[in-house]
CSV table of C-alpha atoms in Angstrom, one decimal:
chain,number,residue,atom,x,y,z
F,777,UNK,CA,80.1,102.6,105.1
F,778,UNK,CA,83.0,103.1,102.7
F,779,UNK,CA,86.5,103.9,103.9
F,780,UNK,CA,89.8,104.5,102.1
F,781,UNK,CA,93.2,103.7,103.5
F,782,UNK,CA,96.6,104.9,102.4
F,783,UNK,CA,100.0,103.9,103.6
F,784,UNK,CA,102.6,104.8,104.5
F,785,UNK,CA,101.6,108.1,105.9
F,786,UNK,CA,105.2,109.5,105.6
F,787,UNK,CA,108.2,108.3,103.7
F,788,UNK,CA,111.7,109.6,103.3
F,789,UNK,CA,113.6,108.0,100.5
F,790,UNK,CA,117.0,108.6,98.8
F,791,UNK,CA,117.2,109.6,95.1
F,792,UNK,CA,117.3,106.5,93.0
F,793,UNK,CA,115.5,104.2,95.4
F,794,UNK,CA,112.2,102.5,94.5
F,795,UNK,CA,108.7,103.6,95.7
F,796,UNK,CA,105.5,101.8,96.5
F,797,UNK,CA,102.5,103.6,98.0
F,798,UNK,CA,99.3,101.6,98.6
F,799,UNK,CA,95.7,102.5,98.7
F,800,UNK,CA,92.7,100.3,99.5
F,801,UNK,CA,89.0,101.0,99.6
F,802,UNK,CA,86.5,99.2,101.7
F,803,UNK,CA,82.7,99.0,101.5
F,804,UNK,CA,82.2,99.4,97.8
F,805,UNK,CA,82.7,97.5,94.6
F,806,UNK,CA,84.1,98.5,91.3
F,807,UNK,CA,85.2,102.0,92.4
F,808,UNK,CA,87.0,104.4,90.1
F,809,UNK,CA,90.4,105.0,91.7
F,810,UNK,CA,92.7,108.0,91.4
F,811,UNK,CA,96.2,109.1,92.4
F,812,UNK,CA,96.8,112.8,92.8
F,813,UNK,CA,100.0,114.7,93.7
F,814,UNK,CA,100.0,117.9,95.6
F,815,UNK,CA,103.2,120.1,95.6
F,816,UNK,CA,103.6,122.4,98.6
F,817,UNK,CA,101.1,125.3,98.4
F,818,UNK,CA,99.6,124.0,95.2
F,819,UNK,CA,96.5,122.4,94.0
F,820,UNK,CA,96.1,118.7,93.2
F,821,UNK,CA,97.4,117.3,90.0
F,822,UNK,CA,95.8,114.1,88.6
F,823,UNK,CA,98.5,111.4,88.0
F,824,UNK,CA,96.5,108.2,87.3
F,825,UNK,CA,93.0,106.9,87.3
F,826,UNK,CA,91.5,103.5,86.9
F,827,UNK,CA,88.0,102.3,86.1
F,828,UNK,CA,88.7,98.6,86.7
F,829,UNK,CA,91.3,95.9,87.5
F,830,UNK,CA,94.3,96.3,85.2
F,831,UNK,CA,92.9,99.4,83.6
F,832,UNK,CA,95.2,102.4,84.2
F,833,UNK,CA,95.2,105.8,82.5
F,834,UNK,CA,98.0,108.2,82.9
F,835,UNK,CA,97.4,111.9,82.8
F,836,UNK,CA,100.9,113.3,82.8
F,837,UNK,CA,104.3,111.9,81.7
F,838,UNK,CA,106.4,111.2,84.7
F,839,UNK,CA,108.7,108.9,86.6
F,840,UNK,CA,105.8,107.1,88.3
F,841,UNK,CA,103.5,104.2,87.4
F,842,UNK,CA,100.3,102.8,88.8
F,843,UNK,CA,98.8,99.4,89.1
F,844,UNK,CA,95.4,97.9,90.1
F,845,UNK,CA,95.9,94.3,91.0
F,846,UNK,CA,92.6,93.9,92.8
F,847,UNK,CA,89.3,95.7,92.5
F,848,UNK,CA,89.8,97.9,95.6
F,849,UNK,CA,93.6,98.2,95.6
F,850,UNK,CA,95.6,100.9,93.8
F,851,UNK,CA,99.4,101.1,94.0
F,852,UNK,CA,101.7,103.9,93.0
F,853,UNK,CA,105.2,102.9,92.2
F,854,UNK,CA,108.6,104.1,90.9
F,855,UNK,CA,111.7,102.2,90.1
F,856,UNK,CA,114.0,105.1,90.7
F,857,UNK,CA,112.9,108.2,92.6
F,858,UNK,CA,113.9,111.7,91.6
F,859,UNK,CA,114.1,114.8,93.8
F,860,UNK,CA,111.1,116.2,91.9
F,861,UNK,CA,109.0,113.3,93.0
F,862,UNK,CA,108.7,114.8,96.5
F,863,UNK,CA,105.2,115.8,97.4
F,864,UNK,CA,101.9,114.8,99.1
F,865,UNK,CA,100.3,111.9,97.3
F,866,UNK,CA,96.5,111.4,97.6
F,867,UNK,CA,94.5,108.5,96.7
F,868,UNK,CA,90.8,109.0,96.0
F,869,UNK,CA,87.8,106.9,95.0
F,870,UNK,CA,84.5,107.5,93.3
F,871,UNK,CA,81.5,105.3,92.6
F,872,UNK,CA,80.8,104.4,89.0
F,873,UNK,CA,79.1,107.4,87.5
F,874,UNK,CA,79.7,109.5,90.7
F,875,UNK,CA,80.9,113.0,90.4
F,876,UNK,CA,82.3,113.4,93.9
F,877,UNK,CA,85.6,111.9,94.9
F,878,UNK,CA,86.5,110.8,98.5
F,879,UNK,CA,90.1,111.3,99.4
F,880,UNK,CA,92.4,109.3,101.7
F,881,UNK,CA,94.6,110.9,104.3
F,882,UNK,CA,97.6,111.2,102.0
F,883,UNK,CA,101.2,110.0,101.9
F,884,UNK,CA,103.9,112.5,102.3
F,885,UNK,CA,107.0,111.6,100.3
F,886,UNK,CA,110.4,113.3,100.7
F,887,UNK,CA,113.1,112.4,98.4
F,888,UNK,CA,116.6,113.4,99.5
W,727,UNK,CA,97.4,123.7,82.5
W,728,UNK,CA,94.9,124.1,85.2
W,729,UNK,CA,91.4,124.9,84.2
W,730,UNK,CA,90.2,126.0,87.5
W,731,UNK,CA,91.6,128.9,89.6
W,732,UNK,CA,90.9,130.9,92.7
W,733,UNK,CA,91.0,134.6,92.8
W,734,UNK,CA,93.0,135.1,96.0
W,735,UNK,CA,95.5,132.7,97.6
W,736,UNK,CA,94.8,133.9,101.2
W,737,UNK,CA,91.8,135.2,103.2
W,738,UNK,CA,91.9,136.4,106.7
W,739,UNK,CA,88.5,136.7,108.4
W,740,UNK,CA,87.3,137.7,111.9
W,741,UNK,CA,85.6,134.9,113.8
W,742,UNK,CA,81.8,135.3,113.5
W,743,UNK,CA,82.0,137.1,110.2
W,744,UNK,CA,81.0,135.6,106.8
W,745,UNK,CA,83.7,134.4,104.4
W,746,UNK,CA,83.5,134.4,100.7
W,747,UNK,CA,85.9,132.4,98.6
W,748,UNK,CA,85.9,132.8,94.8
W,749,UNK,CA,86.9,130.6,92.0
W,750,UNK,CA,87.0,131.1,88.2
W,751,UNK,CA,86.8,128.2,85.8
W,752,UNK,CA,87.6,128.2,82.1
W,753,UNK,CA,85.8,125.1,80.7
W,754,UNK,CA,82.3,126.3,79.8
W,755,UNK,CA,81.3,122.6,79.2
W,756,UNK,CA,81.9,121.7,82.8
W,757,UNK,CA,78.6,120.5,84.4
W,758,UNK,CA,79.5,119.7,88.0
W,759,UNK,CA,81.5,121.7,90.6
W,760,UNK,CA,82.7,120.8,94.0
W,761,UNK,CA,84.2,122.6,97.0
W,762,UNK,CA,86.7,120.8,99.2
W,763,UNK,CA,88.3,121.8,102.5
W,764,UNK,CA,91.8,120.6,103.3
W,765,UNK,CA,93.3,120.9,106.8
W,766,UNK,CA,97.0,120.8,107.2
W,767,UNK,CA,98.5,117.4,106.6
W,768,UNK,CA,95.2,115.8,105.7
W,769,UNK,CA,93.3,114.8,102.5
W,770,UNK,CA,90.6,117.1,101.1
W,771,UNK,CA,87.1,116.8,102.5
W,772,UNK,CA,83.9,117.3,100.5
W,773,UNK,CA,82.0,120.4,101.5
W,774,UNK,CA,79.3,121.0,98.9
W,775,UNK,CA,78.6,120.5,95.2
W,776,UNK,CA,76.5,122.1,92.5
W,777,UNK,CA,75.4,121.1,89.1
W,778,UNK,CA,75.6,123.5,86.2
W,779,UNK,CA,71.8,123.6,85.9
W,780,UNK,CA,71.6,125.3,89.3
W,781,UNK,CA,72.9,128.8,90.4
W,782,UNK,CA,72.7,128.3,94.2
W,783,UNK,CA,72.9,125.5,96.7
W,784,UNK,CA,72.9,125.7,100.4
W,785,UNK,CA,74.3,123.4,103.1
W,786,UNK,CA,74.9,123.8,106.8
W,787,UNK,CA,76.5,127.2,107.1
W,788,UNK,CA,77.8,127.1,103.5
W,789,UNK,CA,76.3,128.3,100.3
W,790,UNK,CA,77.7,127.8,96.8
W,791,UNK,CA,76.9,130.2,94.0
W,792,UNK,CA,77.4,129.5,90.3
W,793,UNK,CA,77.5,132.1,87.6
W,794,UNK,CA,77.8,130.4,84.3
W,795,UNK,CA,77.8,133.6,82.3
W,796,UNK,CA,81.1,134.7,83.7
W,797,UNK,CA,82.3,131.2,84.7
W,798,UNK,CA,82.5,132.0,88.4
W,799,UNK,CA,82.0,129.9,91.5
W,800,UNK,CA,81.9,131.1,95.1
W,801,UNK,CA,81.7,129.5,98.5
W,802,UNK,CA,80.1,131.5,101.3
W,803,UNK,CA,80.7,130.4,104.9
W,804,UNK,CA,78.4,131.9,107.5
W,805,UNK,CA,79.5,132.8,111.0
W,806,UNK,CA,83.1,131.7,110.4
W,807,UNK,CA,84.6,129.6,113.2
W,808,UNK,CA,88.2,128.8,114.1
W,809,UNK,CA,87.6,125.2,112.8
W,810,UNK,CA,87.0,126.7,109.4
W,811,UNK,CA,90.7,127.6,109.1
W,812,UNK,CA,91.9,125.5,106.2
W,813,UNK,CA,92.7,125.6,102.5
W,814,UNK,CA,89.7,125.6,100.2
W,815,UNK,CA,89.7,124.2,96.7
W,816,UNK,CA,87.1,124.4,94.0
W,817,UNK,CA,87.1,121.5,91.5
W,818,UNK,CA,85.3,120.9,88.3
W,819,UNK,CA,84.3,117.4,87.1
W,820,UNK,CA,85.1,116.5,83.5
W,821,UNK,CA,84.4,112.9,82.6
W,822,UNK,CA,84.6,111.8,86.2
W,823,UNK,CA,88.0,113.4,86.7
W,824,UNK,CA,88.4,116.4,89.0
W,825,UNK,CA,90.5,119.4,88.1
W,826,UNK,CA,91.6,121.6,91.0
W,827,UNK,CA,92.6,125.2,91.4
W,828,UNK,CA,95.5,126.2,93.6
W,829,UNK,CA,93.4,126.8,96.7
W,830,UNK,CA,92.6,129.7,99.1
W,831,UNK,CA,94.0,129.6,102.6
W,832,UNK,CA,91.5,130.8,105.1
W,833,UNK,CA,92.7,132.0,108.4
W,834,UNK,CA,90.2,132.8,111.2
W,835,UNK,CA,91.2,135.6,113.6
W,836,UNK,CA,89.9,135.3,117.2
């Protein structure tokens, strides 16, 4: 069966520090991968998605970047965090051509 | 901006009663809709989905209704239980990307 892992689960970082959130998927090949952000009490906003290694599409201009160094690995990064980067970050995967996404447990980022 | 929205941000329901959660969408070209449940501090979990060529689909204790004429989606939960307390999101799929509404928080009263 397929599983998705995200880490770290929680992170407290000072403004201006770098960020790296990692997501891996097991039990599938060539998944579509997604990063969403959820602000408190809000819906999910799509940040990045990827249909293959090295292929990244950005949905909104921001202080973050994403990379896909391996087929089942998706990384969310920032060189210098802003206060506004605080939130709950969710990684998700979908099979090629699939309509339903499966989400990870999320990473809660607090920037102070 | 968001293309999917929910009518009410909160819903309080007595245990054992039926719950109805509503959602309006704006993209008439959307052909696939999904309901997710999110418990506090966790990622969203799939509940049920429906294609635009259907108007009703049933699962275990849940039913999704789709009215394309008014671009309205609803989730019905039968015999609501304490474990149903969560935030519920509707989402529409466009080109394999999901757009979410803000969510409805369901609280079940004992």
